[in-house]
Structure formats: C-alpha cells, structure tokens
Amino acid sequence: MSIPGLVGALQLWSETAAGTARLINHSENHTFRIDAPFCETYCLRVHRPGYQSRASVESELAWLMALRRDTTLPVPRPIRGRNGQILQAFDQPGHEPRLAVLFAYALGQEPSPTSNLGELFVTLGGFAAQMHQHVVDWRRPESFVRQVWSAERILDEDGLWGNWRAAREITPAIRATLDRLDGLLRAQLAEYGTSADRFGLIHADMRLGNLLVDGDDVTLIDFDDCGFCWFAYDFAAAISFHETHLAIPALKAAWLEGYTAVRSLSAADVMAMDTMVMLRRMALLAWISSHGETSLAQTHAPGFAAGTARLAERYMKIAQPLK
C-alpha cells in the first residue's frame, strides 16, 4: 500500500532520495520502512490528516529530543530534512499536505503477548519512571501543546478516540454496566486529582506494539499519542488489548518493581493503576469503534465490549476511593 505523493516526499531527505518504501504499519498513521542505497534503512511516519496539528507534532518531537539529550532511554532518533527541520510536509494532489517524520531504523521485533513478559515489564516500569521524572524536572517550551487524556476527553461522546457507546456488540445490558463504570471513573479520578506528582506528560501508548525487542535491548517507539495524563496510565497502556489475561497481576507487580526502583509511588498511586486500566479499556473501546478500517481494530473487536463489561463488573465490586 502506498499513498499519493510518497515518492516525492522521499526527496525531502537526502538519505532517502533514491529509496523505496514499504508499508509496515497502519493505525493512527502510516509507517513505512525505507530502504535506501548502500543498505541503509529508515522508518518514515506519515501522519493521519486531522489528528495531530503541526504544533502538536513539533511538541512531541521537542520532548523526544529532550529525552534523547537528558536521559539514556532508548527512544527513536529523528532525522532532519534537507531544510534542517525534523518535521516535514509534502503535497498530495487534491488533498491537504501530509506531515511526515523520518527516523533512524531501530532493530527488533514486537514482543508476543504469549511470551514470558515478566522481565520486559520490569524494564517498562523503569522506562516509565525515568520519563515521568524527566517530565517533573523538564521545563517545556512555551509553545508546547499536546492533548490532555482526561476522563472527560476519553469518556465523552466526542472523545479523543471517539465514542465508546458506538462500539460494536454493545447490548443494552453491556451499555448499562459501562454507563455505571463511566460515572464511577469520573468520580474516582476527580477525587484522585491532577497534582504534579501524579499527572503530567506521558507516553500514553506503551503497549507491546510500540516496543522493539532485540535480544536484551528494548526500544520504545511511537510517541504520537503522548499527552497529559495520570502517570499510572502508562501501565494501563502497556497491557492494551490484553487486560483480561491471567498474567496481568504478575505483570503489574513486575512493572511496579521496575518503576519504584527509579521513582516512588504513594499507596493511592498504586491503587489508581486499576482505575487506569479501566479508563484505558474504555478508550480502546472507543478507538476500535472509530478505527474499524484498521486490522488492529478488526482483530480485537469481537468480544471486546463484553470483555470490558466483565472487567467493569469486577472492578466496581472492589473499587475504593483514591485518596
């Protein structure tokens, strides 16, 4: 699969001017592997129209470059175009210009949910803690702008990823359960609050699909959904689409082991992790509804609403105030 104007877009970087493109992923954006002369390989992200603005992508890249400068976190390396800028735009006949970013190619494979993920989740917890501590200490540029993953922006009918109520297979019984969950999540998170020690800029999509594992090396990719949210949400994102798996309690313990070795958490922060799992699950339910054309949504849609309702029933039985 290609997109109009892509061949011309490769001319924006000297490294890819004579390269060939192959689509390797399509979810929010199109991601291409670019094979250039002399066996050089790159990754090109072409942004979905209407999702992120130029200012928002520039802010994402500002954080990414700050993480590369200030930490040892293994995150993507953007490559500047011929004009010296990281963010590029190219014309498409009959359409608005598309934003694009070229990255150095990172080795590795997406980990399988059926593999032994314990050690990986210790690593992920450490990654999250390093990023959160960086955010607490980092002075953002004045022009910095990213979306806010608040309860309202996830759960409202015009949510950032769509309307969970429009998802497939929502029966009246499932709808009633999820309506109760919706109300409880809003109340819980209003009580938990957004103080700077628990709410700030996060990756927001640290799921298995955004990890590249190469032996002992793990690279965290795709900061496209980064935004302001509760720090504990990064754990919830890590188990995306697999929240019902029996291994989740063990993975939660492993994530906490890695996280607390770097940054402390309060008892309320630990309790909030289960709330974040349910908030993320509702976000994914909305995403599946609004992204039905993608293979990822098609893979997970069957039974997802019913699974969410089962998780909701279990959660609502044990939920406690987040003080």
Coordinates of C-alpha atoms in Angstrom, one line a residue, residues 57-297:
V57 CA 3.8 17.1 16.4
E58 CA 6.5 19.7 16.9
S59 CA 5.9 19.5 20.7
E60 CA 6.1 15.7 20.6
L61 CA 9.4 16.0 18.8
A62 CA 10.7 18.5 21.3
W63 CA 10.0 16.1 24.2
L64 CA 11.6 13.2 22.2
M65 CA 14.7 15.2 21.6
A66 CA 14.9 16.3 25.2
L67 CA 14.6 12.7 26.3
R68 CA 17.5 11.8 24.0
R69 CA 19.6 14.6 25.4
D70 CA 18.8 14.3 29.1
T71 CA 18.3 10.5 29.6
T72 CA 19.6 7.2 28.5
L73 CA 16.2 6.0 27.4
P74 CA 16.2 4.0 24.1
V75 CA 13.9 6.2 22.0
P76 CA 13.8 6.9 18.3
R77 CA 16.2 9.3 16.6
P78 CA 14.6 11.7 14.2
I79 CA 16.5 12.8 11.1
R80 CA 16.5 16.3 9.8
G81 CA 15.4 17.0 6.3
R82 CA 17.3 18.9 3.6
N83 CA 15.8 22.2 5.0
G84 CA 17.2 21.4 8.5
Q85 CA 13.8 20.7 10.1
I86 CA 12.7 17.5 11.6
L87 CA 9.0 17.8 10.8
Q88 CA 8.4 17.9 7.1
A89 CA 5.2 18.3 4.9
F90 CA 4.5 17.1 1.4
D91 CA 1.8 17.8 -1.1
Q92 CA -0.9 15.3 -2.1
P93 CA -2.9 16.0 -5.3
G94 CA -6.4 17.2 -4.3
H95 CA -5.7 16.9 -0.5
E96 CA -4.1 19.0 2.2
P97 CA -0.4 18.4 2.8
R98 CA 0.7 15.5 4.9
L99 CA 3.1 15.8 7.8
A100 CA 6.0 13.3 8.0
V101 CA 8.9 12.5 10.2
L102 CA 11.9 10.3 9.3
F103 CA 13.6 8.2 12.0
A104 CA 16.7 6.0 12.1
Y105 CA 15.6 2.4 11.8
A106 CA 15.5 0.5 15.1
L107 CA 16.2 -3.2 15.2
G108 CA 13.9 -5.6 17.0
Q109 CA 10.5 -7.3 16.9
E110 CA 7.2 -6.6 18.7
P111 CA 7.0 -9.0 21.7
S112 CA 4.3 -11.6 21.7
P113 CA 1.6 -11.5 24.4
T114 CA 2.1 -15.2 24.9
S115 CA 5.8 -15.0 25.7
N116 CA 7.3 -14.5 29.2
L117 CA 6.9 -10.8 29.7
G118 CA 7.9 -10.5 33.3
E119 CA 11.4 -9.1 32.7
L120 CA 10.1 -6.9 29.9
F121 CA 7.6 -5.3 32.3
V122 CA 10.3 -4.6 34.8
T123 CA 12.1 -2.8 32.1
L124 CA 8.9 -0.9 31.0
G125 CA 8.3 0.2 34.6
G126 CA 11.8 1.6 34.7
F127 CA 11.3 3.4 31.4
A128 CA 8.0 4.9 32.6
A129 CA 9.6 6.1 35.8
Q130 CA 12.5 7.7 34.0
M131 CA 10.2 9.6 31.6
H132 CA 7.9 10.8 34.4
Q133 CA 10.8 12.0 36.5
H134 CA 12.1 13.8 33.4
V135 CA 8.7 15.5 32.9
V136 CA 8.7 16.7 36.5
D137 CA 12.1 18.3 36.1
W138 CA 11.9 19.5 32.5
R139 CA 11.0 23.0 31.5
R140 CA 8.7 22.7 28.5
P141 CA 9.0 25.2 25.6
E142 CA 6.4 28.0 25.9
S143 CA 4.9 26.9 22.6
F144 CA 4.4 23.3 23.8
V145 CA 0.9 21.8 23.2
R146 CA -0.3 18.3 23.5
Q147 CA -3.7 16.7 24.1
V148 CA -5.0 16.0 27.6
W149 CA -6.1 12.5 28.3
S150 CA -8.6 13.5 31.0
A151 CA -11.6 11.4 32.0
E152 CA -13.9 13.7 30.0
R153 CA -11.7 13.6 26.9
I154 CA -11.7 9.8 26.9
L155 CA -15.3 9.1 28.1
D156 CA -17.4 11.9 26.5
E157 CA -19.2 11.2 23.3
D158 CA -16.8 13.5 21.3
G159 CA -13.8 11.8 23.0
L160 CA -10.3 12.0 21.5
W161 CA -10.6 8.5 20.2
G162 CA -14.3 8.5 19.5
N163 CA -17.4 7.4 21.4
W164 CA -17.3 4.1 23.3
R165 CA -21.1 3.9 23.1
A166 CA -20.8 3.4 19.3
A167 CA -18.7 0.3 19.6
R168 CA -19.9 -3.0 18.1
E169 CA -21.7 -5.6 20.2
I170 CA -22.8 -3.2 22.9
T171 CA -26.1 -4.8 24.1
P172 CA -28.5 -3.0 26.5
A173 CA -27.0 -5.0 29.4
I174 CA -23.4 -4.1 28.4
R175 CA -24.4 -0.5 28.0
A176 CA -26.0 -0.3 31.4
T177 CA -22.8 -1.8 33.0
L178 CA -20.5 0.6 31.1
D179 CA -22.7 3.6 31.9
R180 CA -22.2 2.8 35.6
L181 CA -18.5 2.4 35.1
D182 CA -18.3 5.7 33.2
G183 CA -19.8 7.5 36.1
L184 CA -17.6 5.8 38.7
L185 CA -14.4 6.5 36.7
R186 CA -15.2 10.2 36.5
A187 CA -15.9 10.4 40.3
Q188 CA -12.8 8.4 41.1
L189 CA -10.5 10.5 39.0
A190 CA -11.9 13.8 40.2
E191 CA -11.1 12.7 43.7
Y192 CA -7.6 11.5 42.8
G193 CA -6.8 14.8 41.3
T194 CA -4.1 16.1 38.9
S195 CA -1.3 17.2 41.2
A196 CA 2.1 17.4 39.5
D197 CA 3.4 14.3 41.3
R198 CA 0.8 12.1 39.6
F199 CA -0.3 13.9 36.4
G200 CA 1.9 15.2 33.6
L201 CA 3.2 14.5 30.2
I202 CA 3.3 10.7 29.5
H203 CA 3.9 8.4 26.5
A204 CA 0.3 7.2 26.8
D205 CA 0.7 4.2 24.4
M206 CA 3.5 2.0 25.8
R207 CA 1.8 -1.2 24.5
L208 CA 3.5 -4.2 23.1
G209 CA 3.0 -2.9 19.5
N210 CA 5.2 0.1 20.4
L211 CA 8.2 -1.9 21.6
L212 CA 11.0 -3.4 19.6
V213 CA 12.9 -6.2 21.4
D214 CA 16.3 -7.2 20.0
G215 CA 17.9 -9.7 22.4
D216 CA 18.4 -7.8 25.7
D217 CA 17.7 -4.4 24.0
V218 CA 14.3 -2.8 24.2
T219 CA 13.4 0.3 22.2
L220 CA 10.3 2.4 23.0
I221 CA 8.8 3.9 19.8
D222 CA 5.8 5.9 18.6
F223 CA 5.3 9.0 20.8
D224 CA 2.4 10.1 18.6
D225 CA -0.2 9.8 21.4
C226 CA 1.9 11.4 24.1
G227 CA 0.0 13.9 26.2
F228 CA -1.0 15.0 29.6
C229 CA -2.5 12.2 31.8
W230 CA -2.0 10.4 35.1
F231 CA 1.4 8.7 35.3
A232 CA -0.2 5.4 36.3
Y233 CA -1.9 5.4 32.8
D234 CA 1.3 4.3 31.3
F235 CA 0.9 0.9 33.0
A236 CA -2.6 0.6 31.6
A237 CA -1.4 1.4 28.1
A238 CA 1.3 -1.3 28.5
I239 CA -1.4 -4.1 28.7
S240 CA -3.6 -2.7 26.0
F241 CA -6.0 -5.2 24.4
H242 CA -4.9 -7.9 26.9
E243 CA -6.5 -6.6 30.1
T244 CA -8.4 -9.9 30.7
H245 CA -5.2 -12.1 30.5
L246 CA -4.5 -14.2 33.6
A247 CA -0.9 -12.9 33.7
I248 CA -1.9 -9.3 34.3
P249 CA -1.4 -9.3 38.1
A250 CA 2.1 -10.7 37.7
L251 CA 2.9 -8.1 35.0
K252 CA 1.6 -5.3 37.3
A253 CA 3.9 -6.5 40.0
A254 CA 6.8 -6.6 37.6
W255 CA 6.1 -3.1 36.3
L256 CA 5.9 -1.8 39.8
E257 CA 9.2 -3.4 40.6
G258 CA 10.9 -1.6 37.7
Y259 CA 9.1 1.7 38.4
T260 CA 9.7 2.0 42.1
A261 CA 13.4 1.2 41.7
V262 CA 13.6 4.7 40.0
R263 CA 10.7 6.7 41.4
S264 CA 8.4 6.3 44.4
L265 CA 4.7 5.9 44.3
S266 CA 2.1 6.5 47.0
A267 CA -0.5 4.0 48.1
A268 CA -3.1 6.0 46.2
D269 CA -1.0 5.9 43.0
V270 CA -0.7 2.1 43.2
M271 CA -4.5 1.8 43.8
A272 CA -5.1 4.1 40.8
M273 CA -3.5 1.6 38.4
D274 CA -6.6 -0.5 38.3
T275 CA -8.7 2.6 37.7
M276 CA -6.4 3.5 34.8
V277 CA -6.8 0.0 33.3
M278 CA -10.5 0.6 33.1
L279 CA -10.1 4.1 31.7
R280 CA -7.7 2.8 29.1
R281 CA -10.1 -0.1 28.3
M282 CA -12.9 2.4 27.6
A283 CA -10.5 4.5 25.4
L284 CA -9.7 1.3 23.4
L285 CA -13.4 0.5 23.1
A286 CA -13.9 4.0 21.5
W287 CA -10.8 3.6 19.3
I288 CA -12.0 0.2 17.9
S289 CA -15.3 1.9 17.0
S290 CA -13.7 4.8 15.2
H291 CA -10.9 2.9 13.5
G292 CA -12.8 -0.1 12.1
E293 CA -10.8 0.1 8.9
T294 CA -7.6 -1.0 10.6
S295 CA -6.5 -4.6 11.0
L296 CA -5.8 -3.9 14.7
A297 CA -9.3 -2.9 15.4

